[in-house]
PDB file of C-alpha atoms in Angstrom:
ATOM      1  CA  MET H   1       2.867 -14.050 -32.416  1.00  0.00           C
ATOM      2  CA  THR H   2      -0.973 -12.423 -31.972  1.00  0.00           C
ATOM      3  CA  PHE H   3      -1.450  -9.480 -29.367  1.00  0.00           C
ATOM      4  CA  ALA H   4      -4.891  -8.718 -28.036  1.00  0.00           C
ATOM      5  CA  LEU H   5      -5.408  -5.042 -27.632  1.00  0.00           C
ATOM      6  CA  ILE H   6      -7.707  -3.741 -25.263  1.00  0.00           C
ATOM      7  CA  GLY H   7      -7.449   0.146 -24.112  1.00  0.00           C
ATOM      8  CA  ASN H   8      -9.319   2.900 -22.324  1.00  0.00           C
ATOM      9  CA  SER H   9     -11.547   4.971 -24.703  1.00  0.00           C
ATOM     10  CA  ASP H  10     -12.060   7.653 -22.081  1.00  0.00           C
ATOM     11  CA  LYS H  11      -7.848   8.460 -22.752  1.00  0.00           C
ATOM     12  CA  SER H  12      -7.416  11.473 -25.334  1.00  0.00           C
ATOM     13  CA  ASN H  13      -4.346  10.101 -26.850  1.00  0.00           C
ATOM     14  CA  LEU H  14      -5.527   6.078 -27.010  1.00  0.00           C
ATOM     15  CA  GLN H  15      -6.124   6.311 -30.745  1.00  0.00           C
ATOM     16  CA  ARG H  16      -2.794   7.801 -31.586  1.00  0.00           C
ATOM     17  CA  VAL H  17      -0.977   5.359 -29.260  1.00  0.00           C
ATOM     18  CA  ALA H  18      -3.048   2.360 -30.392  1.00  0.00           C
ATOM     19  CA  ALA H  19      -2.464   3.159 -33.969  1.00  0.00           C
ATOM     20  CA  ALA H  20       1.589   3.616 -33.209  1.00  0.00           C
ATOM     21  CA  LEU H  21       1.385   0.114 -31.332  1.00  0.00           C
ATOM     22  CA  ILE H  22      -0.300  -1.677 -34.388  1.00  0.00           C
ATOM     23  CA  ALA H  23       2.021  -0.270 -36.867  1.00  0.00           C
ATOM     24  CA  PHE H  24       4.875  -1.188 -35.155  1.00  0.00           C
ATOM     25  CA  ALA H  25       3.700  -4.781 -33.948  1.00  0.00           C
ATOM     26  CA  THR H  26       3.033  -5.291 -37.683  1.00  0.00           C
ATOM     27  CA  GLN H  27       6.064  -4.011 -38.636  1.00  0.00           C
ATOM     28  CA  LYS H  28       7.672  -6.592 -36.377  1.00  0.00           C
ATOM     29  CA  GLY H  29       5.595  -9.452 -38.017  1.00  0.00           C
ATOM     30  CA  ALA H  30       3.183  -9.869 -35.184  1.00  0.00           C
ATOM     31  CA  ARG H  31      -0.790  -9.632 -35.595  1.00  0.00           C
ATOM     32  CA  VAL H  32      -3.071  -7.375 -33.498  1.00  0.00           C
ATOM     33  CA  ILE H  33      -6.474  -8.245 -32.581  1.00  0.00           C
ATOM     34  CA  ALA H  34      -8.227  -5.327 -30.418  1.00  0.00           C
ATOM     35  CA  ASP H  35     -11.333  -5.672 -28.126  1.00  0.00           C
ATOM     36  CA  GLU H  36     -14.366  -5.134 -29.811  1.00  0.00           C
ATOM     37  CA  ASP H  37     -14.761  -2.069 -27.405  1.00  0.00           C
ATOM     38  CA  LEU H  38     -12.491  -0.429 -29.480  1.00  0.00           C
ATOM     39  CA  THR H  39     -14.351  -0.962 -32.688  1.00  0.00           C
ATOM     40  CA  GLU H  40     -14.261   2.988 -33.683  1.00  0.00           C
ATOM     41  CA  ILE H  41     -10.941   3.580 -32.309  1.00  0.00           C
ATOM     42  CA  VAL H  42      -8.932   0.933 -34.694  1.00  0.00           C
ATOM     43  CA  ARG H  43     -11.679   1.273 -37.504  1.00  0.00           C
ATOM     44  CA  GLY H  44      -9.481   0.405 -41.035  1.00  0.00           C
ATOM     45  CA  ILE H  45      -6.311  -0.692 -39.289  1.00  0.00           C
ATOM     46  CA  CYS H  46      -7.101  -3.650 -36.644  1.00  0.00           C
ATOM     47  CA  GLU H  47      -9.762  -6.304 -36.780  1.00  0.00           C
ATOM     48  CA  THR H  48     -11.576  -6.731 -33.535  1.00  0.00           C
ATOM     49  CA  ALA H  49     -13.050  -9.811 -31.700  1.00  0.00           C
ATOM     50  CA  PRO H  50     -15.059 -10.236 -28.335  1.00  0.00           C
ATOM     51  CA  PRO H  51     -13.521 -11.339 -25.415  1.00  0.00           C
ATOM     52  CA  LYS H  52     -13.488 -15.111 -25.654  1.00  0.00           C
ATOM     53  CA  LYS H  53     -12.241 -15.106 -29.023  1.00  0.00           C
ATOM     54  CA  LEU H  54      -9.450 -12.920 -27.976  1.00  0.00           C
ATOM     55  CA  ALA H  55      -8.609 -15.384 -25.313  1.00  0.00           C
ATOM     56  CA  ALA H  56      -8.431 -18.114 -28.125  1.00  0.00           C
ATOM     57  CA  ALA H  57      -6.651 -16.323 -30.704  1.00  0.00           C
ATOM     58  CA  CYS H  58      -4.045 -14.373 -29.155  1.00  0.00           C
ATOM     59  CA  ASP H  59      -0.809 -14.781 -27.075  1.00  0.00           C
ATOM     60  CA  ILE H  60      -0.645 -12.050 -24.908  1.00  0.00           C
ATOM     61  CA  ALA H  61      -2.957  -9.214 -24.119  1.00  0.00           C
ATOM     62  CA  ILE H  62      -1.597  -5.537 -24.206  1.00  0.00           C
ATOM     63  CA  THR H  63      -3.546  -2.789 -22.228  1.00  0.00           C
ATOM     64  CA  LEU H  64      -3.434   1.022 -23.002  1.00  0.00           C
ATOM     65  CA  GLY H  65      -4.555   2.848 -20.233  1.00  0.00           C
ATOM     66  CA  GLY H  66      -4.041   2.909 -16.225  1.00  0.00           C
ATOM     67  CA  ASP H  67      -4.522   0.044 -13.717  1.00  0.00           C
ATOM     68  CA  GLY H  68      -8.373   0.295 -14.208  1.00  0.00           C
ATOM     69  CA  THR H  69      -7.702  -0.768 -17.708  1.00  0.00           C
ATOM     70  CA  VAL H  70      -5.634  -3.697 -16.585  1.00  0.00           C
ATOM     71  CA  MET H  71      -8.553  -5.049 -14.061  1.00  0.00           C
ATOM     72  CA  LYS H  72     -10.888  -4.776 -17.195  1.00  0.00           C
ATOM     73  CA  ALA H  73      -8.452  -6.952 -19.176  1.00  0.00           C
ATOM     74  CA  ALA H  74      -7.949  -9.308 -16.380  1.00  0.00           C
ATOM     75  CA  HIS H  75     -11.732  -9.745 -16.152  1.00  0.00           C
ATOM     76  CA  ARG H  76     -12.270 -10.111 -19.989  1.00  0.00           C
ATOM     77  CA  VAL H  77      -9.260 -12.077 -20.839  1.00  0.00           C
ATOM     78  CA  GLY H  78      -6.869 -12.744 -18.122  1.00  0.00           C
ATOM     79  CA  PHE H  79      -8.943 -15.133 -16.147  1.00  0.00           C
ATOM     80  CA  LEU H  80      -9.409 -17.030 -19.455  1.00  0.00           C
ATOM     81  CA  GLY H  81      -5.586 -17.568 -19.090  1.00  0.00           C
ATOM     82  CA  LEU H  82      -4.076 -14.879 -21.554  1.00  0.00           C
ATOM     83  CA  PRO H  83      -1.018 -13.321 -19.783  1.00  0.00           C
ATOM     84  CA  ILE H  84      -1.105  -9.379 -19.675  1.00  0.00           C
ATOM     85  CA  LEU H  85       1.190  -6.440 -20.715  1.00  0.00           C
ATOM     86  CA  GLY H  86       0.432  -2.986 -19.359  1.00  0.00           C
ATOM     87  CA  ILE H  87       1.418  -0.044 -20.879  1.00  0.00           C
ATOM     88  CA  ASN H  88       1.105   2.829 -18.799  1.00  0.00           C
ATOM     89  CA  ILE H  89      -1.168   6.045 -20.450  1.00  0.00           C
ATOM     90  CA  GLY H  90      -2.999   6.651 -17.272  1.00  0.00           C
ATOM     91  CA  THR H  91      -1.541   8.171 -13.970  1.00  0.00           C
ATOM     92  CA  LEU H  92      -0.024   5.850 -11.563  1.00  0.00           C
ATOM     93  CA  GLY H  93       0.437   2.616 -12.828  1.00  0.00           C
ATOM     94  CA  PHE H  94       1.004  -0.166 -10.291  1.00  0.00           C
ATOM     95  CA  LEU H  95       0.035  -2.650 -12.926  1.00  0.00           C
ATOM     96  CA  ALA H  96       0.316  -1.038 -15.903  1.00  0.00           C
ATOM     97  CA  GLU H  97       4.116  -0.751 -15.433  1.00  0.00           C
ATOM     98  CA  VAL H  98       5.279   0.312 -18.517  1.00  0.00           C
ATOM     99  CA  PRO H  99       5.786   3.846 -19.501  1.00  0.00           C
ATOM    100  CA  VAL H 100       4.290   4.406 -22.996  1.00  0.00           C
ATOM    101  CA  GLU H 101       7.803   6.001 -24.169  1.00  0.00           C
ATOM    102  CA  GLU H 102       8.928   2.356 -23.529  1.00  0.00           C
ATOM    103  CA  MET H 103       6.222   0.900 -25.330  1.00  0.00           C
ATOM    104  CA  LYS H 104       8.299  -0.550 -28.406  1.00  0.00           C
ATOM    105  CA  ARG H 105      11.125  -1.679 -26.514  1.00  0.00           C
ATOM    106  CA  ALA H 106       8.517  -3.607 -24.533  1.00  0.00           C
ATOM    107  CA  ILE H 107       7.108  -5.288 -27.400  1.00  0.00           C
ATOM    108  CA  THR H 108      10.365  -6.169 -28.793  1.00  0.00           C
ATOM    109  CA  GLU H 109      11.450  -7.791 -25.680  1.00  0.00           C
ATOM    110  CA  VAL H 110       8.202  -9.803 -25.808  1.00  0.00           C
ATOM    111  CA  LEU H 111       8.435 -10.783 -29.379  1.00  0.00           C
ATOM    112  CA  ARG H 112      12.030 -11.787 -28.747  1.00  0.00           C
ATOM    113  CA  GLY H 113      11.089 -13.960 -25.721  1.00  0.00           C
ATOM    114  CA  ASN H 114      13.167 -11.786 -23.298  1.00  0.00           C
ATOM    115  CA  VAL H 115      10.428 -11.092 -20.638  1.00  0.00           C
ATOM    116  CA  ASP H 116       9.068 -13.186 -17.302  1.00  0.00           C
ATOM    117  CA  ARG H 117       5.707 -14.245 -16.431  1.00  0.00           C
ATOM    118  CA  GLU H 118       4.761 -13.811 -13.289  1.00  0.00           C
ATOM    119  CA  GLU H 119       1.500 -15.305 -11.872  1.00  0.00           C
ATOM    120  CA  ARG H 120      -1.005 -13.504  -9.518  1.00  0.00           C
ATOM    121  CA  THR H 121      -3.381 -15.220  -6.755  1.00  0.00           C
ATOM    122  CA  LEU H 122      -7.253 -14.234  -7.390  1.00  0.00           C
ATOM    123  CA  ILE H 123      -9.747 -14.015  -4.458  1.00  0.00           C
ATOM    124  CA  SER H 124     -13.161 -15.801  -5.253  1.00  0.00           C
ATOM    125  CA  ALA H 125     -16.291 -14.892  -3.921  1.00  0.00           C
ATOM    126  CA  ARG H 126     -19.688 -16.603  -3.228  1.00  0.00           C
ATOM    127  CA  ALA H 127     -22.675 -14.701  -2.045  1.00  0.00           C
ATOM    128  CA  THR H 128     -25.766 -15.995  -0.790  1.00  0.00           C
ATOM    129  CA  SER H 129     -28.786 -13.837  -0.036  1.00  0.00           C
ATOM    130  CA  GLY H 130     -32.355 -15.961  -0.063  1.00  0.00           C
ATOM    131  CA  LYS H 131     -32.074 -17.635  -3.486  1.00  0.00           C
ATOM    132  CA  LYS H 132     -29.711 -15.483  -4.858  1.00  0.00           C
ATOM    133  CA  ILE H 133     -26.382 -16.396  -5.479  1.00  0.00           C
ATOM    134  CA  PHE H 134     -23.536 -14.427  -7.021  1.00  0.00           C
ATOM    135  CA  THR H 135     -20.013 -15.303  -7.848  1.00  0.00           C
ATOM    136  CA  ALA H 136     -16.944 -13.372  -8.967  1.00  0.00           C
ATOM    137  CA  ASN H 137     -13.118 -13.418  -9.060  1.00  0.00           C
ATOM    138  CA  ALA H 138     -11.245 -10.861  -8.043  1.00  0.00           C
ATOM    139  CA  LEU H 139      -7.411  -9.750  -9.026  1.00  0.00           C
ATOM    140  CA  ASN H 140      -7.316  -6.742  -6.645  1.00  0.00           C
ATOM    141  CA  GLU H 141      -9.954  -6.916  -4.278  1.00  0.00           C
ATOM    142  CA  ILE H 142     -13.657  -8.230  -2.736  1.00  0.00           C
ATOM    143  CA  VAL H 143     -15.725  -4.889  -1.601  1.00  0.00           C
ATOM    144  CA  ILE H 144     -18.542  -5.013   0.872  1.00  0.00           C
ATOM    145  CA  ASP H 145     -20.036  -1.811   1.241  1.00  0.00           C
ATOM    146  CA  ARG H 146     -23.330  -0.018   2.628  1.00  0.00           C
ATOM    147  CA  ARG H 147     -24.197   1.708  -1.176  1.00  0.00           C
ATOM    148  CA  ALA H 148     -25.749   4.696  -0.846  1.00  0.00           C
ATOM    149  CA  SER H 149     -27.234   4.141   2.475  1.00  0.00           C
ATOM    150  CA  THR H 150     -26.205   6.522   5.310  1.00  0.00           C
ATOM    151  CA  ARG H 151     -26.802   3.529   7.759  1.00  0.00           C
ATOM    152  CA  MET H 152     -24.056   1.304   8.716  1.00  0.00           C
ATOM    153  CA  ILE H 153     -23.530  -2.734   8.152  1.00  0.00           C
ATOM    154  CA  ARG H 154     -22.127  -5.406  10.245  1.00  0.00           C
ATOM    155  CA  MET H 155     -20.343  -8.192   9.169  1.00  0.00           C
ATOM    156  CA  GLU H 156     -19.741 -11.000  11.341  1.00  0.00           C
ATOM    157  CA  THR H 157     -16.464 -12.417  10.273  1.00  0.00           C
ATOM    158  CA  TYR H 158     -15.234 -16.084  10.673  1.00  0.00           C
ATOM    159  CA  ILE H 159     -12.012 -17.608   9.447  1.00  0.00           C
ATOM    160  CA  ASN H 160     -12.157 -21.455   8.857  1.00  0.00           C
ATOM    161  CA  ASP H 161     -15.482 -21.195  10.673  1.00  0.00           C
ATOM    162  CA  LYS H 162     -13.535 -19.824  14.059  1.00  0.00           C
ATOM    163  CA  TYR H 163     -14.903 -16.267  14.907  1.00  0.00           C
ATOM    164  CA  LEU H 164     -12.915 -13.395  14.123  1.00  0.00           C
ATOM    165  CA  ASN H 165     -14.612 -10.254  14.789  1.00  0.00           C
ATOM    166  CA  THR H 166     -17.901  -8.129  14.149  1.00  0.00           C
ATOM    167  CA  TYR H 167     -16.585  -5.306  11.997  1.00  0.00           C
ATOM    168  CA  VAL H 168     -19.322  -2.611  12.027  1.00  0.00           C
ATOM    169  CA  GLY H 169     -19.139   0.497   9.737  1.00  0.00           C
ATOM    170  CA  ASP H 170     -19.231   1.535   5.789  1.00  0.00           C
ATOM    171  CA  GLY H 171     -18.148  -1.997   4.602  1.00  0.00           C
ATOM    172  CA  ILE H 172     -14.863  -4.105   4.198  1.00  0.00           C
ATOM    173  CA  ILE H 173     -12.253  -4.871   1.634  1.00  0.00           C
ATOM    174  CA  VAL H 174     -10.939  -8.497   1.526  1.00  0.00           C
ATOM    175  CA  ALA H 175      -7.575  -7.753  -0.987  1.00  0.00           C
ATOM    176  CA  THR H 176      -5.353  -9.701  -2.435  1.00  0.00           C
ATOM    177  CA  PRO H 177      -1.395  -9.282  -2.594  1.00  0.00           C
ATOM    178  CA  THR H 178      -1.881  -7.350  -5.798  1.00  0.00           C
ATOM    179  CA  GLY H 179      -4.826  -5.303  -4.705  1.00  0.00           C
ATOM    180  CA  SER H 180      -2.527  -4.100  -1.331  1.00  0.00           C
ATOM    181  CA  THR H 181      -1.661  -1.048  -3.562  1.00  0.00           C
ATOM    182  CA  ALA H 182      -5.290  -0.170  -4.684  1.00  0.00           C
ATOM    183  CA  TYR H 183      -8.462   0.313  -2.289  1.00  0.00           C
ATOM    184  CA  SER H 184      -7.098  -1.599   0.621  1.00  0.00           C
ATOM    185  CA  LEU H 185      -4.043   1.169   0.491  1.00  0.00           C
ATOM    186  CA  SER H 186      -6.201   3.997   0.365  1.00  0.00           C
ATOM    187  CA  ALA H 187      -8.095   2.875   3.611  1.00  0.00           C
ATOM    188  CA  GLY H 188      -5.064   2.331   5.465  1.00  0.00           C
ATOM    189  CA  GLY H 189      -4.008  -1.001   4.874  1.00  0.00           C
ATOM    190  CA  PRO H 190      -0.582  -2.492   4.502  1.00  0.00           C
ATOM    191  CA  ILE H 191       1.651  -2.802   1.280  1.00  0.00           C
ATOM    192  CA  VAL H 192       2.145  -6.552   0.831  1.00  0.00           C
ATOM    193  CA  SER H 193       4.577  -8.373  -1.683  1.00  0.00           C
ATOM    194  CA  PRO H 194       2.790  -9.559  -4.760  1.00  0.00           C
ATOM    195  CA  GLY H 195       4.120 -12.889  -4.188  1.00  0.00           C
ATOM    196  CA  SER H 196       2.823 -13.602  -0.759  1.00  0.00           C
ATOM    197  CA  ARG H 197       0.133 -15.924  -0.214  1.00  0.00           C
ATOM    198  CA  VAL H 198      -2.297 -14.157   2.060  1.00  0.00           C
ATOM    199  CA  PHE H 199      -5.328 -11.946   1.670  1.00  0.00           C
ATOM    200  CA  ILE H 200      -5.370  -8.622   3.823  1.00  0.00           C
ATOM    201  CA  ILE H 201      -9.118  -7.444   5.744  1.00  0.00           C
ATOM    202  CA  THR H 202      -9.490  -3.675   6.028  1.00  0.00           C
ATOM    203  CA  SER H 203     -12.377  -2.007   7.319  1.00  0.00           C
ATOM    204  CA  LEU H 204     -14.067   0.956   5.814  1.00  0.00           C
ATOM    205  CA  ALA H 205     -14.888   3.655   8.025  1.00  0.00           C
ATOM    206  CA  PRO H 206     -15.275   1.122  11.138  1.00  0.00           C
ATOM    207  CA  HIS H 207     -17.117   2.256  14.329  1.00  0.00           C
ATOM    208  CA  ALA H 208     -14.643   1.114  16.392  1.00  0.00           C
ATOM    209  CA  LEU H 209     -10.972   2.255  17.383  1.00  0.00           C
ATOM    210  CA  THR H 210      -9.269  -1.016  17.607  1.00  0.00           C
ATOM    211  CA  ALA H 211     -10.334  -2.084  13.735  1.00  0.00           C
ATOM    212  CA  ARG H 212      -7.158  -2.642  12.238  1.00  0.00           C
ATOM    213  CA  PRO H 213      -6.098  -4.306   9.030  1.00  0.00           C
ATOM    214  CA  PHE H 214      -5.726  -7.829   9.493  1.00  0.00           C
ATOM    215  CA  ILE H 215      -3.631 -10.190   7.459  1.00  0.00           C
ATOM    216  CA  VAL H 216      -4.443 -14.207   6.737  1.00  0.00           C
ATOM    217  CA  PRO H 217      -3.147 -17.012   4.737  1.00  0.00           C
ATOM    218  CA  ASP H 218      -4.696 -17.548   1.548  1.00  0.00           C
ATOM    219  CA  ASP H 219      -5.697 -21.114   2.039  1.00  0.00           C
ATOM    220  CA  ASP H 220      -7.980 -19.961   4.782  1.00  0.00           C
ATOM    221  CA  GLU H 221     -11.743 -19.774   4.369  1.00  0.00           C
ATOM    222  CA  ILE H 222     -13.124 -16.163   5.221  1.00  0.00           C
ATOM    223  CA  ARG H 223     -16.629 -16.017   5.818  1.00  0.00           C
ATOM    224  CA  MET H 224     -18.797 -13.223   6.552  1.00  0.00           C
ATOM    225  CA  ILE H 225     -22.659 -12.906   7.536  1.00  0.00           C
ATOM    226  CA  VAL H 226     -23.588  -9.599   6.516  1.00  0.00           C
ATOM    227  CA  TYR H 227     -26.538  -7.477   8.200  1.00  0.00           C
ATOM    228  CA  SER H 228     -27.744  -4.026   7.092  1.00  0.00           C
ATOM    229  CA  GLU H 229     -30.041  -1.818   8.706  1.00  0.00           C
ATOM    230  CA  ALA H 230     -30.778  -0.376   5.301  1.00  0.00           C
ATOM    231  CA  GLY H 231     -32.049  -3.844   4.513  1.00  0.00           C
ATOM    232  CA  SER H 232     -29.502  -4.378   1.553  1.00  0.00           C
ATOM    233  CA  PHE H 233     -25.682  -3.496   0.732  1.00  0.00           C
ATOM    234  CA  SER H 234     -23.494  -4.143  -2.291  1.00  0.00           C
ATOM    235  CA  LEU H 235     -20.619  -6.628  -3.264  1.00  0.00           C
ATOM    236  CA  SER H 236     -17.973  -5.941  -5.819  1.00  0.00           C
ATOM    237  CA  ALA H 237     -15.017  -7.570  -7.395  1.00  0.00           C
ATOM    238  CA  ASP H 238     -12.587  -5.163  -8.801  1.00  0.00           C
ATOM    239  CA  GLY H 239     -15.300  -2.561  -9.684  1.00  0.00           C
ATOM    240  CA  GLN H 240     -15.877  -4.654 -12.359  1.00  0.00           C
ATOM    241  CA  GLU H 241     -18.700  -6.827 -11.567  1.00  0.00           C
ATOM    242  CA  GLY H 242     -21.182  -6.702  -8.607  1.00  0.00           C
ATOM    243  CA  CYS H 243     -24.337  -6.973  -7.166  1.00  0.00           C
ATOM    244  CA  SER H 244     -26.831  -5.853  -4.391  1.00  0.00           C
ATOM    245  CA  LEU H 245     -27.766  -8.265  -1.535  1.00  0.00           C
ATOM    246  CA  THR H 246     -30.711  -8.115   0.870  1.00  0.00           C
ATOM    247  CA  SER H 247     -29.572  -8.458   4.393  1.00  0.00           C
ATOM    248  CA  PRO H 248     -28.967 -10.849   5.648  1.00  0.00           C
ATOM    249  CA  ALA H 249     -26.309 -12.633   3.400  1.00  0.00           C
ATOM    250  CA  THR H 250     -23.944 -14.945   3.666  1.00  0.00           C
ATOM    251  CA  VAL H 251     -20.455 -14.175   1.894  1.00  0.00           C
ATOM    252  CA  ILE H 252     -17.647 -16.925   1.542  1.00  0.00           C
ATOM    253  CA  LEU H 253     -13.872 -15.977   0.339  1.00  0.00           C
ATOM    254  CA  ARG H 254     -11.221 -17.943  -0.797  1.00  0.00           C
ATOM    255  CA  ARG H 255      -8.228 -18.381  -3.086  1.00  0.00           C
ATOM    256  CA  SER H 256      -9.650 -18.817  -6.819  1.00  0.00           C
ATOM    257  CA  GLU H 257      -8.315 -21.891  -8.833  1.00  0.00           C
ATOM    258  CA  LYS H 258      -7.604 -19.550 -11.456  1.00  0.00           C
ATOM    259  CA  ALA H 259      -4.948 -17.162 -11.755  1.00  0.00           C
ATOM    260  CA  VAL H 260      -3.933 -14.106 -13.532  1.00  0.00           C
ATOM    261  CA  THR H 261       0.081 -14.243 -15.648  1.00  0.00           C
ATOM    262  CA  PHE H 262       1.188 -10.654 -16.126  1.00  0.00           C
ATOM    263  CA  ILE H 263       4.375 -10.115 -18.423  1.00  0.00           C
ATOM    264  CA  ARG H 264       7.250  -8.335 -16.625  1.00  0.00           C
ATOM    265  CA  ARG H 265       9.901  -7.223 -18.111  1.00  0.00           C
ATOM    266  CA  LYS H 266      13.466  -8.667 -17.093  1.00  0.00           C
ATOM    267  CA  ASN H 267      15.615  -6.906 -14.394  1.00  0.00           C
ATOM    268  CA  ILE H 268      12.514  -4.613 -13.412  1.00  0.00           C
ATOM    269  CA  THR H 269      11.080  -5.717  -9.835  1.00  0.00           C
ATOM    270  CA  SER H 270       8.185  -5.018  -8.012  1.00  0.00           C
ATOM    271  CA  TYR H 271      10.266  -3.105  -5.701  1.00  0.00           C
ATOM    272  CA  ASP H 272      11.572  -1.058  -8.316  1.00  0.00           C
ATOM    273  CA  ILE H 273       7.911   0.008  -9.541  1.00  0.00           C
ATOM    274  CA  LEU H 274       6.934   0.799  -5.477  1.00  0.00           C
ATOM    275  CA  ARG H 275      10.144   2.942  -5.394  1.00  0.00           C
ATOM    276  CA  ALA H 276       9.142   4.583  -8.436  1.00  0.00           C
ATOM    277  CA  LYS H 277       5.574   5.247  -7.797  1.00  0.00           C
ATOM    278  CA  LEU H 278       5.505   5.791  -4.082  1.00  0.00           C
ATOM    279  CA  LEU H 279       8.628   7.881  -4.825  1.00  0.00           C
ATOM    280  CA  TRP H 280      10.547   6.129  -2.013  1.00  0.00           C
ATOM    281  CA  GLY H 281      14.141   7.710  -1.274  1.00  0.00           C
ATOM    282  CA  LYS H 282      12.903  11.011  -2.888  1.00  0.00           C
ATOM    283  CA  ASP H 283      12.711  14.181  -0.530  1.00  0.00           C
ATOM    284  CA  ALA H 284       9.366  16.038  -1.459  1.00  0.00           C
ATOM    285  CA  ARG H 285       9.907  18.496   0.946  1.00  0.00           C
ATOM    286  CA  ALA H 286      12.980  19.515  -0.592  1.00  0.00           C
ATOM    287  CA  GLU H 287      11.341  19.872  -4.331  1.00  0.00           C
ATOM    288  CA  ALA H 288       8.562  21.643  -2.739  1.00  0.00           C
ATOM    289  CA  SER H 289      10.809  24.144  -1.040  1.00  0.00           C
ATOM    290  CA  LYS H 290      12.513  24.858  -4.377  1.00  0.00           C
ATOM    291  CA  LYS H 291       9.407  25.659  -6.030  1.00  0.00           C
ATOM    292  CA  VAL H 292       8.210  28.172  -3.158  1.00  0.00           C
ATOM    293  CA  PHE H 293      11.723  29.912  -3.652  1.00  0.00           C
ATOM    294  CA  ARG H 294      11.377  30.031  -7.180  1.00  0.00           C
ATOM    295  CA  LYS H 295       8.559  32.221  -7.228  1.00  0.00           C
ATOM    296  CA  LYS H 296       9.992  34.448  -4.664  1.00  0.00           C
TER     297      LYS H 296
END
């Protein structure tokens, strides 16, 4: 088996963890090829390759970092069909769900075939502004926002060509279930089970008290006509790729024909991850009180 290695070079422990991963995988008879971005990190211990060659030559991508690194891997090789296993050397880690302490065990399980594969929906965007056309796929979300301007933008929104609402504010997030625990959650959106076939529309700082998150089936088409008082606005996909568009512009969002596959350890569910990361069932008040009274 051949692993593609993709990592976050901003992490101070990346070089140490990458070296340990490569040594262990090699010991187990596997081959590791690192993303070309890690050339300096793995020099002398591992070969490197650009994304298309990684996707063609490897069986599974392993990420070292947090959820942002998983997003990077999705855009570099996941959209090309390479399954992803996330090792967490970041902070929260909803997608990079394997703790670094469990890295060797997880790799052993992969080599034995004792893992599950879970397919996640992508959202595709097509934006048209005059003669300019921008297209992108996203695993988490498509974001339309006002960029650096202090002026609001207006988004006239239609579902399957039926008028829904005109959102006015800083922007809007259209998220997949995977992205429901990311930017959308920070903006007040709901947590949605990853297997749900829906998209979540969440306003950013809406200029209306009644603008609430709205969920639509993912086989619906979402069309927005976007007007910016400043003359332009931005559209981004997972924070990985994006563009500046001139007002007015039309943005069409649909479920992508592509998908991203994640390698999941058996007997660990998405609900287990939510409980662990969001501390469900934990009494944070009691722990905080203990710390305060210890100081006394």
